[in-house]
Amino acid sequence: MTEHSTSHEGRQPTTAARPYERTRPRQEADESNAAKATKSAKDIAAAAAAAAAIPAPAAPARPEGDRLRFVGAATRRIARGIDLDEIVLGLCRATVPTFSDAILVFLRDPLPVGDERPVTPFVLRLRRTDRLRLPESGDSAEAEEPLEPLAAELCEVRAGGALAEVLRGVRPVFGDSAAARAALPELLGGGHPVPTGHRTILAPLRGRRRVIGAAVFIRRPDGPAFEPNDLLVAAQLATHTALGIDKAVLYGREAYIADELQRTMLPDSLPQPTGVKLASRYLPAAETARVGGDWYDAIPLPGSRVALVVGDVMGHSMTSAAIMGQLRTTAQTLAQLDLPPAEVLHHLDEQAQRLGSDRMATCLYAVYDPVAHRITIANAGHPPPVLLHLGGRAEVLRVPPGAPIGVGGVDFEAVELDAPAGATLLLYTDGLVESRLRDVWTGIEQLRERLAATAQLTGPDHSPPLEALCDDVLDMLGPGDRDDDIALLAARFDGIAPSDVAYWYLDPEEQAPGRARKLARKALARWGLEELSDSMELLVSEVVTNAVRYAERPVTLRLLRTDVLRCEVGDDAPQLPRQRRARDTDEGGRGLFLVNRLAKRWGATRLSTGKVVWFELSLQ
């Protein structure tokens, strides 16, 4: 708005306006007849002196258009915030110094979420304090206006008190009103009076269902006073802020639920089975897409083997995460049945079809045998794994791609490959290698080159540390490469040397327990573990006796020497042994009780061809 020019005769002094204020032109007297134009110079001077004696208004009125533009800009700034701090900061930045010289924002502590009932007593916490910075006299550097401390950190709103009445009324009030004069000292706390001469507005912050806080707008004594229409501005700012805070609290709760859901869907920690070291990483696509369908898992299997799984459910939503959780649970159950990898993918495909017609996922399932130094892999539409050899050569394994899980009516094919000691297998989801800036095969080739370059740093005789390798792989991601979740599982194959393995077949006959004792004693003597012979012979005898009692085919006996001494006895009977307390008159039933007391750990796993009962003895 442009000021109209006025003649010297009718000009009145004006007061400096605030940044959002504009002075209104004063209407000059219209000299309508020619006689007034011929007045003497003395009369003109007298009229000018009389006009100059009229006092100027205390606060120039602000045009309605400017007020609306200010409210629109302020509410847009408040609405840009997503979380609680951003919204409160938006309120402070929008109002200081444009609307007020300082602002105090109080919020309920704790903030109620949605329809939950707020806790009692009603406590307000000072969330933020902003004020106009003024240069100190004689110093060009900026310093805060000496208003500290403005308020106490906490304020308990007394039921029936003056502050409670103002908050219940919802509408903003001037600080010099009777209600505010009683409420402000209670809000600011003892020892924090309202600064003398300052003009204030106390505005309750009411969300969708309840009052969640209060805002205090403050102007200095040397500035213009608040106008009645400024109460409407304060009400608009308070309303938009309160509704934004309500949404931010709900969003925060949803984000917390999403984080918890994602955390429970993925392993808290990876197992450390014999003969292999594991490391993993998971990265969501962005803060706004916390939940995805990517998952990984490592499942110990009988015979010191381990199943390595990585999968990706299509989509980014709570539904995708829920489907991922169901598929992961199904994979764990199938793994415990010791099914071949291709069979596991087949059953996962059937499960996905039962969940719905559009439940699609990719999955790669591998089983590593540290004794045989072999790995069996089956793929369902997933990116192929990369194997980093000890010498530094990285190769993309040739695995049949297969169709994604959920398509139905397709067969899955497994391949068995060498897994040499010192090699590292990297399983990943497509978010690591595919983005808007590159296709999946370009990303796989870049991953292979990155692994090879990392291996060169440690030399041909040493494998790179797993944790550092995972971090280095993620460093290849650029700013535009985080379009999808990323799940990463790395496995370092150490294997078990043949000299640390002893394996026998025993016919299911009465002499089998005695023969098992002799074989175990010879193996322990060869390993220099004679001090464990008594315990090993006793436990082997009990476990083999139970196996022979129900087996129809030869019983397997295997001893493994690693960081513990492990014994595995397999038979073709599917019934799992259960520990029970034998009565004093029973002649048997104490075998598993002895195993439980003497062994470091023990367990039993059902297989597709029977079961394996195992126990471990400490080497120390």
XYZ file of C-alpha atoms in Angstrom:
620
model
C 0.000 0.000 0.000
C 1.361 3.443 -0.934
C 0.917 6.483 1.332
C -1.049 9.399 -0.114
C 0.700 12.746 -0.106
C -0.735 15.487 2.115
C -0.287 19.263 2.169
C 1.778 20.904 4.832
C -1.338 22.496 6.273
C -3.109 19.211 7.212
C -0.161 16.841 8.083
C -0.132 15.188 11.475
C 2.838 13.408 13.064
C 2.872 9.615 12.638
C 4.228 6.859 14.859
C 6.732 4.252 13.580
C 4.832 1.172 12.439
C 5.713 -2.540 13.200
C 6.961 -4.651 10.272
C 3.454 -5.890 9.449
C 1.799 -2.446 9.988
C 1.107 0.330 7.495
C -0.009 3.921 8.364
C -3.307 5.056 6.980
C -3.439 8.388 5.077
C -5.216 11.138 6.931
C -7.953 12.747 4.963
C -7.251 16.396 4.261
C -9.854 19.082 4.475
C -11.281 19.784 1.090
C -10.987 23.478 0.291
C -14.198 23.718 -1.686
C -14.460 27.386 -2.357
C -12.161 29.921 -3.876
C -12.366 32.239 -0.903
C -10.329 29.908 1.340
C -7.543 29.889 -1.225
C -7.011 33.643 -0.649
C -6.501 33.447 3.103
C -3.650 35.368 4.513
C -0.360 33.710 5.379
C -1.093 34.400 9.047
C -4.328 32.392 8.949
C -2.579 29.496 7.177
C 0.152 29.405 9.821
C -2.425 29.427 12.617
C -4.313 26.517 11.018
C -1.119 24.523 10.649
C -0.177 25.114 14.291
C -3.616 23.984 15.443
C -3.380 20.828 13.357
C 0.049 20.001 14.753
C -1.327 20.178 18.316
C -3.662 17.196 17.743
C -2.144 14.109 19.498
C -1.228 11.087 17.326
C -2.943 7.734 17.997
C -1.049 5.282 20.271
C -1.086 2.412 17.747
C -1.926 2.970 14.097
C -4.626 0.703 12.815
C -3.475 -2.065 10.500
C -5.358 -2.552 7.233
C -7.467 -5.710 7.172
C -5.700 -6.980 4.061
C -2.319 -6.863 5.797
C -3.711 -8.752 8.774
C -5.122 -11.483 6.561
C -1.861 -11.775 4.632
C 0.079 -12.072 7.889
C -2.246 -14.748 9.278
C -2.061 -16.692 6.018
C 1.749 -16.612 5.944
C 2.004 -17.506 9.648
C -0.372 -20.460 9.425
C 1.439 -21.778 6.353
C 4.700 -21.636 8.271
C 3.154 -23.466 11.205
C 1.597 -26.091 8.918
C 4.960 -26.900 7.322
C 6.074 -28.617 10.521
C 5.722 -32.375 10.816
C 6.948 -33.132 14.310
C 6.217 -31.305 17.544
C 9.363 -29.188 17.677
C 8.976 -28.018 14.086
C 5.419 -26.827 14.702
C 6.318 -24.928 17.871
C 9.336 -23.427 16.135
C 7.117 -22.391 13.221
C 4.806 -20.525 15.609
C 7.725 -18.710 17.215
C 9.394 -17.771 13.942
C 6.092 -16.561 12.451
C 5.225 -14.274 15.359
C 8.590 -12.875 16.527
C 9.180 -10.055 15.715
C 6.295 -9.610 13.264
C 3.466 -9.901 15.767
C 5.200 -9.760 19.152
C 8.616 -9.100 20.617
C 8.651 -12.315 22.628
C 6.606 -15.504 22.961
C 6.311 -18.252 25.549
C 4.885 -21.627 24.529
C 3.639 -23.998 27.229
C 2.491 -27.558 26.471
C 0.837 -30.186 28.567
C 3.248 -32.688 30.115
C 2.762 -35.412 29.087
C 0.775 -34.636 25.949
C -2.275 -36.907 25.580
C -2.462 -38.921 22.372
C -5.717 -39.218 20.458
C -8.619 -40.274 22.652
C -6.570 -41.384 25.634
C -7.378 -39.692 28.901
C -4.767 -37.166 30.063
C -2.941 -37.870 33.275
C -3.550 -35.820 36.382
C -2.550 -33.378 37.686
C -2.734 -30.919 34.778
C 0.902 -29.818 34.332
C 2.205 -27.338 31.742
C 5.866 -27.367 30.727
C 7.626 -24.409 29.131
C 8.418 -25.815 25.699
C 10.079 -22.844 24.003
C 10.975 -19.178 24.589
C 11.731 -16.817 21.712
C 12.307 -13.090 21.782
C 13.449 -10.220 19.586
C 17.187 -9.591 19.672
C 18.287 -5.973 20.044
C 21.771 -4.491 19.727
C 23.196 -3.309 23.005
C 24.127 0.360 23.257
C 27.643 0.983 21.994
C 27.978 -2.555 20.665
C 27.084 -3.737 17.176
C 26.856 -7.369 18.286
C 23.380 -8.719 18.892
C 22.327 -9.658 22.407
C 19.070 -10.869 23.878
C 16.795 -8.410 25.536
C 17.225 -8.770 29.305
C 13.956 -10.627 29.989
C 15.496 -13.749 31.574
C 14.084 -15.653 33.267
C 10.659 -15.312 31.702
C 8.872 -18.235 33.330
C 9.299 -21.295 35.483
C 9.910 -24.628 33.781
C 6.764 -26.309 35.149
C 3.341 -25.018 36.108
C 0.639 -27.093 37.748
C -2.813 -25.839 36.771
C -4.991 -25.829 39.862
C -8.572 -26.960 39.365
C -10.877 -23.959 39.727
C -7.940 -21.525 39.666
C -7.661 -18.402 37.538
C -5.437 -20.073 34.950
C -7.782 -23.041 34.633
C -10.691 -20.653 33.987
C -8.819 -18.816 31.238
C -7.778 -22.079 29.582
C -11.310 -23.387 29.785
C -12.575 -20.236 28.081
C -10.385 -21.014 25.035
C -10.460 -17.424 23.725
C -7.290 -15.284 24.006
C -7.378 -12.439 26.529
C -5.339 -9.276 26.986
C -2.776 -9.390 29.761
C -4.316 -6.363 31.515
C -7.735 -7.986 31.794
C -8.895 -9.104 35.192
C -8.758 -12.797 34.247
C -5.247 -12.583 32.804
C -3.859 -10.552 35.702
C -4.731 -13.445 37.996
C -3.792 -16.213 35.541
C -0.387 -14.986 34.301
C 1.396 -15.113 37.690
C 0.161 -18.685 38.109
C 1.385 -19.617 34.620
C 4.776 -17.906 34.858
C 5.420 -19.168 38.370
C 6.572 -17.494 41.541
C 9.499 -15.149 41.128
C 8.728 -14.565 37.444
C 6.378 -11.559 37.257
C 5.182 -10.089 33.988
C 7.769 -7.417 33.015
C 6.546 -3.979 33.997
C 4.915 -2.052 31.170
C 4.885 -4.960 28.739
C 1.722 -5.690 26.760
C 0.652 -9.346 26.640
C -1.937 -11.698 25.161
C -2.624 -15.050 26.820
C -3.923 -17.563 24.247
C -4.995 -21.109 25.209
C -3.941 -23.872 22.792
C -6.892 -26.176 22.263
C -6.575 -29.314 20.139
C -9.360 -31.445 18.767
C -10.656 -32.543 22.171
C -8.934 -30.640 24.958
C -6.647 -27.796 25.935
C -3.055 -28.900 25.391
C -1.158 -25.742 26.302
C -0.948 -21.967 26.210
C 0.969 -19.244 24.372
C 1.890 -15.822 25.754
C 2.609 -13.042 23.233
C 4.615 -10.108 24.666
C 5.323 -6.602 23.336
C 7.739 -4.093 24.865
C 6.484 -0.847 26.427
C 8.033 1.310 23.690
C 6.163 -0.566 20.932
C 2.547 -0.239 19.803
C -0.097 -1.784 22.016
C -2.167 -4.780 20.954
C -5.423 -3.910 19.206
C -8.729 -5.747 19.694
C -8.338 -7.372 16.282
C -5.002 -8.804 17.450
C -6.993 -11.137 19.668
C -8.438 -12.663 16.500
C -4.921 -13.060 15.099
C -3.742 -14.737 18.307
C -6.771 -17.043 18.217
C -5.972 -18.107 14.646
C -2.328 -18.764 15.483
C -3.242 -20.717 18.615
C -5.829 -22.834 16.790
C -3.534 -23.798 13.927
C -0.699 -24.538 16.337
C -2.837 -26.698 18.623
C -4.304 -28.725 15.756
C -0.829 -29.175 14.281
C 0.501 -30.365 17.637
C -2.373 -32.836 17.889
C -1.481 -34.276 14.483
C 2.228 -34.311 15.311
C 1.596 -36.269 18.499
C -0.532 -38.776 16.599
C 2.141 -39.014 13.900
C 4.780 -39.534 16.564
C 2.757 -42.355 18.079
C 2.309 -43.965 14.674
C 6.023 -43.599 13.974
C 6.775 -45.210 17.344
C 4.421 -48.094 16.544
C 6.023 -48.450 13.126
C 9.507 -48.508 14.638
C 8.454 -51.084 17.208
C 6.771 -53.185 14.534
C 9.864 -53.088 12.352
C 12.111 -53.901 15.305
C 10.058 -56.924 16.322
C 9.805 -58.147 12.733
C 13.595 -58.292 12.387
C 16.010 -60.296 14.554
C 17.152 -58.561 17.731
C 20.512 -60.259 17.313
C 21.983 -62.831 14.997
C 23.023 -66.286 16.223
C 26.666 -67.251 16.018
C 26.550 -70.857 14.860
C 29.613 -73.034 14.572
C 31.733 -72.487 11.490
C 30.248 -69.186 10.292
C 30.295 -65.543 11.377
C 27.327 -63.266 10.626
C 26.673 -59.534 10.354
C 23.632 -57.601 9.156
C 22.287 -54.141 8.394
C 18.825 -52.713 7.835
C 18.031 -49.213 6.538
C 14.515 -47.862 5.900
C 13.930 -45.909 2.731
C 13.322 -42.616 4.579
C 11.909 -41.186 7.797
C 8.503 -40.945 6.136
C 8.606 -44.632 5.116
C 9.713 -46.283 8.338
C 8.035 -49.617 7.704
C 8.873 -51.810 4.745
C 8.751 -55.424 3.697
C 12.473 -56.242 3.650
C 13.730 -58.882 6.078
C 16.671 -61.142 6.802
C 17.232 -64.082 9.118
C 19.790 -66.678 10.173
C 18.407 -69.951 11.552
C 20.610 -72.651 13.155
C 19.874 -76.111 11.768
C 20.810 -79.634 12.897
C 24.292 -80.780 12.040
C 25.837 -77.367 12.766
C 24.299 -76.032 9.558
C 22.686 -72.619 9.250
C 19.913 -71.278 7.010
C 20.476 -67.794 5.579
C 17.338 -65.965 4.425
C 16.696 -62.570 2.868
C 13.391 -61.412 1.402
C 11.455 -58.400 0.177
C 7.680 -58.003 0.262
C 6.453 -55.633 -2.419
C 5.196 -52.279 -1.147
C 5.851 -49.938 1.781
C 3.101 -50.023 4.350
C 2.016 -51.608 7.581
C 0.379 -54.312 5.457
C 3.703 -55.105 3.784
C 5.369 -55.337 7.171
C 2.636 -57.628 8.487
C 2.981 -59.936 5.484
C 6.739 -59.904 5.935
C 6.307 -60.987 9.543
C 4.060 -63.873 8.544
C 6.425 -65.051 5.819
C 9.420 -64.799 8.134
C 7.638 -66.854 10.792
C 6.665 -69.423 8.172
C 10.269 -69.614 6.952
C 11.505 -70.201 10.501
C 8.987 -73.017 10.997
C 9.879 -74.646 7.690
C 13.586 -74.351 8.464
C 13.128 -76.224 11.739
C 11.612 -79.080 9.749
C 14.919 -79.201 7.846
C 13.218 -79.055 4.455
C 15.353 -78.528 1.348
C 15.615 -74.888 0.198
C 13.428 -75.424 -2.874
C 10.723 -76.988 -0.687
C 10.872 -74.058 1.722
C 10.234 -71.602 -1.133
C 7.398 -73.785 -2.419
C 5.625 -73.684 0.949
C 6.274 -69.926 1.265
C 4.625 -69.499 -2.146
C 1.553 -71.395 -0.953
C 1.416 -69.338 2.241
C 1.588 -66.061 0.268
C -1.329 -67.208 -1.903
C -3.376 -67.971 1.198
C -2.717 -64.429 2.469
C -4.209 -62.879 -0.683
C -4.069 -62.768 -4.441
C -1.734 -59.752 -4.564
C 0.733 -60.799 -1.846
C 4.011 -60.859 -3.738
C 7.542 -61.171 -2.389
C 11.023 -62.163 -3.470
C 13.151 -64.437 -1.324
C 16.517 -66.155 -1.338
C 17.022 -69.167 0.944
C 20.465 -70.747 1.447
C 21.734 -73.541 3.722
C 25.417 -73.618 4.658
C 27.067 -76.850 5.850
C 30.368 -76.058 7.625
C 31.414 -79.730 7.667
C 30.973 -80.304 3.939
C 32.002 -76.722 3.055
C 29.032 -76.534 0.711
C 26.061 -74.188 0.356
C 22.680 -74.943 -1.216
C 20.742 -71.960 -2.600
C 17.214 -71.551 -3.966
C 15.913 -68.270 -5.359
C 12.425 -66.796 -5.815
C 12.879 -63.730 -8.008
C 15.524 -62.176 -5.764
C 18.799 -60.476 -6.786
C 21.637 -63.039 -6.862
C 24.125 -63.221 -3.961
C 27.745 -62.146 -4.292
C 30.597 -64.360 -3.021
C 33.845 -62.665 -2.010
C 36.716 -65.162 -2.081
C 39.693 -65.057 0.259
C 42.040 -63.858 -2.495
C 39.892 -60.790 -3.190
C 37.907 -62.040 -6.177
C 34.197 -61.213 -6.042
C 31.728 -63.141 -8.169
C 27.989 -62.964 -8.694
C 26.730 -66.498 -8.104
C 24.808 -68.102 -10.938
C 21.537 -69.023 -9.256
C 18.316 -69.737 -11.193
C 16.196 -66.602 -10.657
C 12.823 -68.310 -10.227
C 9.473 -66.573 -9.935
C 8.500 -64.361 -6.974
C 6.650 -65.857 -4.039
C 2.899 -65.525 -4.488
C 2.781 -66.188 -8.239
C 1.777 -69.820 -7.713
C 2.100 -72.849 -9.939
C 5.874 -72.556 -10.430
C 8.776 -74.796 -9.462
C 11.849 -73.606 -7.625
C 15.294 -74.948 -8.380
C 18.198 -75.247 -5.944
C 21.895 -75.316 -6.746
C 24.734 -76.618 -4.559
C 28.014 -74.695 -4.632
C 31.379 -74.741 -2.914
C 31.712 -72.516 0.167
C 35.477 -72.336 0.772
C 36.818 -71.314 4.161
C 37.513 -67.585 4.380
C 34.931 -66.668 1.717
C 32.152 -64.167 2.449
C 28.615 -64.476 1.097
C 26.574 -61.283 0.767
C 22.784 -61.465 0.623
C 20.867 -58.218 0.068
C 17.591 -56.722 -1.126
C 17.182 -54.721 -4.317
C 17.223 -51.393 -2.471
C 21.003 -51.737 -2.276
C 21.577 -52.074 -6.009
C 18.562 -50.473 -7.711
C 17.357 -46.859 -7.717
C 16.016 -44.170 -10.009
C 19.601 -43.462 -11.080
C 20.671 -47.010 -12.016
C 19.199 -50.342 -13.022
C 19.593 -53.444 -10.902
C 22.365 -55.112 -12.949
C 24.443 -51.947 -12.988
C 24.081 -51.791 -9.218
C 25.071 -55.468 -8.824
C 28.209 -54.877 -10.852
C 29.065 -51.822 -8.744
C 28.542 -53.917 -5.606
C 30.860 -56.615 -6.934
C 33.545 -54.038 -7.727
C 33.130 -52.447 -4.297
C 33.601 -55.783 -2.535
C 36.693 -56.564 -4.585
C 38.175 -53.134 -3.847
C 37.512 -53.534 -0.129
C 39.168 -56.963 -0.101
C 42.308 -55.494 -1.659
C 42.793 -53.327 1.428
C 43.240 -56.357 3.706
C 45.470 -58.354 1.396
C 45.045 -61.744 -0.254
C 45.549 -63.773 2.931
C 43.018 -62.030 5.186
C 39.297 -61.514 4.852
C 37.968 -57.993 5.572
C 36.181 -57.633 8.945
C 32.483 -58.318 8.527
C 31.153 -55.221 10.314
C 33.496 -52.911 8.427
C 32.591 -54.669 5.180
C 28.874 -54.026 5.739
C 29.521 -50.351 6.475
C 31.695 -50.028 3.395
C 29.010 -51.584 1.211
C 26.422 -49.095 2.458
C 28.821 -46.215 1.760
C 28.404 -46.884 -1.954
C 24.888 -45.477 -1.746
C 24.485 -41.983 -3.152
C 21.942 -39.306 -2.141
C 19.471 -40.542 -4.758
C 19.846 -44.231 -3.980
C 17.547 -44.483 -0.946
C 14.319 -45.192 -2.831
C 13.708 -48.507 -1.067
C 14.436 -50.355 2.138
C 17.771 -52.130 2.385
C 18.373 -55.440 4.152
C 21.893 -56.817 4.168
C 23.169 -60.154 5.547
C 26.852 -61.113 5.368
C 28.178 -64.592 6.232
C 31.881 -65.403 6.652
C 32.515 -69.112 6.075
C 35.050 -70.524 8.507
C 33.924 -74.141 8.207
C 34.913 -77.065 10.405
C 38.104 -78.914 9.542
C 37.730 -82.650 8.760
C 40.185 -83.414 11.582
C 37.643 -81.972 14.044
C 34.818 -84.254 12.905
C 34.153 -87.891 13.777
C 31.183 -89.671 12.147
C 29.800 -93.236 12.446
C 26.769 -95.357 11.586
C 25.461 -97.739 14.281
C 23.057 -100.588 13.679
C 19.968 -100.399 15.919
C 20.914 -103.301 18.181
C 21.652 -103.878 21.867
C 25.427 -103.601 21.331
C 25.112 -100.081 19.819
C 25.465 -98.116 23.119
C 28.643 -99.993 24.072
C 30.153 -99.451 20.636
C 29.234 -95.761 20.790
C 31.082 -95.415 24.108
C 34.260 -96.969 22.678
C 34.176 -94.794 19.525
C 33.652 -91.622 21.556
C 36.519 -92.550 23.926
C 38.935 -93.062 20.983
C 37.926 -89.757 19.361
C 38.457 -87.803 22.574
C 41.852 -89.459 23.082
C 42.851 -88.415 19.555
C 41.848 -84.818 20.340
C 43.562 -84.786 23.725
C 40.275 -84.469 25.636
C 40.534 -87.521 27.861
C 39.274 -85.545 30.872
C 35.839 -85.416 29.200
C 35.684 -89.143 28.448
C 33.627 -90.142 31.497
C 30.937 -87.514 30.930
C 30.877 -88.110 27.178
C 30.579 -91.911 27.509
C 27.722 -91.620 29.997
C 25.731 -89.160 27.910
C 26.407 -90.902 24.592
C 25.252 -94.161 26.089
C 21.954 -92.653 27.285
C 21.156 -90.868 24.019
C 22.108 -93.827 21.777
C 20.081 -96.184 23.980
C 16.969 -94.061 23.445
C 17.617 -93.872 19.688
C 18.118 -97.633 19.295
C 14.914 -98.370 21.208
C 12.721 -96.798 18.477
C 14.912 -96.745 15.351
C 14.467 -99.129 12.437
C 17.375 -97.884 10.347
C 21.032 -97.263 11.267
C 21.635 -94.587 13.899
C 24.143 -91.810 13.152
C 26.691 -90.628 15.698
C 28.750 -87.500 15.057
C 31.236 -85.650 17.277
C 32.344 -82.070 16.477
C 35.221 -80.269 18.147
C 34.963 -76.494 17.905
C 34.767 -74.053 20.789
C 32.652 -76.772 22.465
C 32.465 -80.548 22.157
C 29.201 -81.376 20.401
C 27.592 -84.797 20.034
C 24.722 -85.465 17.584
C 22.717 -88.691 17.449
C 20.222 -89.136 14.604
C 17.552 -91.785 14.006
C 14.477 -92.295 11.845
C 11.879 -92.038 14.644
C 10.035 -88.695 14.531
C 9.017 -88.643 18.227
C 11.013 -86.022 20.141
C 12.283 -87.018 23.608
C 10.817 -85.181 26.563
C 12.424 -84.816 29.940
C 10.299 -86.088 32.827
C 10.886 -86.794 36.472
C 11.082 -90.535 37.118
C 9.400 -92.019 40.155
C 11.402 -93.886 42.770
C 9.993 -97.205 41.564
C 10.765 -96.610 37.864
C 13.669 -98.534 36.365
C 14.258 -96.011 33.577
C 13.376 -92.472 32.588
C 16.482 -90.823 34.003
C 18.563 -90.566 30.815
C 17.525 -87.069 29.767
C 17.717 -85.947 33.397
C 21.416 -86.843 33.366
C 21.887 -85.135 29.994
C 20.256 -81.989 31.334
C 22.461 -81.973 34.444
C 25.835 -82.772 32.847
C 25.636 -81.097 29.421
C 26.223 -77.407 28.797
C 23.266 -77.400 26.387
C 21.088 -80.010 24.752
C 18.135 -80.205 22.411
C 16.222 -82.205 19.842
C 15.147 -81.294 16.310
C 12.611 -83.103 14.154
C 13.750 -83.755 10.581
C 11.876 -84.834 7.483
C 13.514 -88.264 7.916
C 13.414 -88.513 11.719
C 15.135 -86.478 14.405
C 18.502 -85.436 15.838
C 19.248 -85.278 19.561
C 22.353 -83.270 20.452
C 24.253 -82.061 23.489
C 27.367 -79.974 24.120
C 30.143 -80.186 26.692
C 32.368 -77.265 27.588
C 36.054 -77.668 26.707
C 37.186 -75.695 29.750
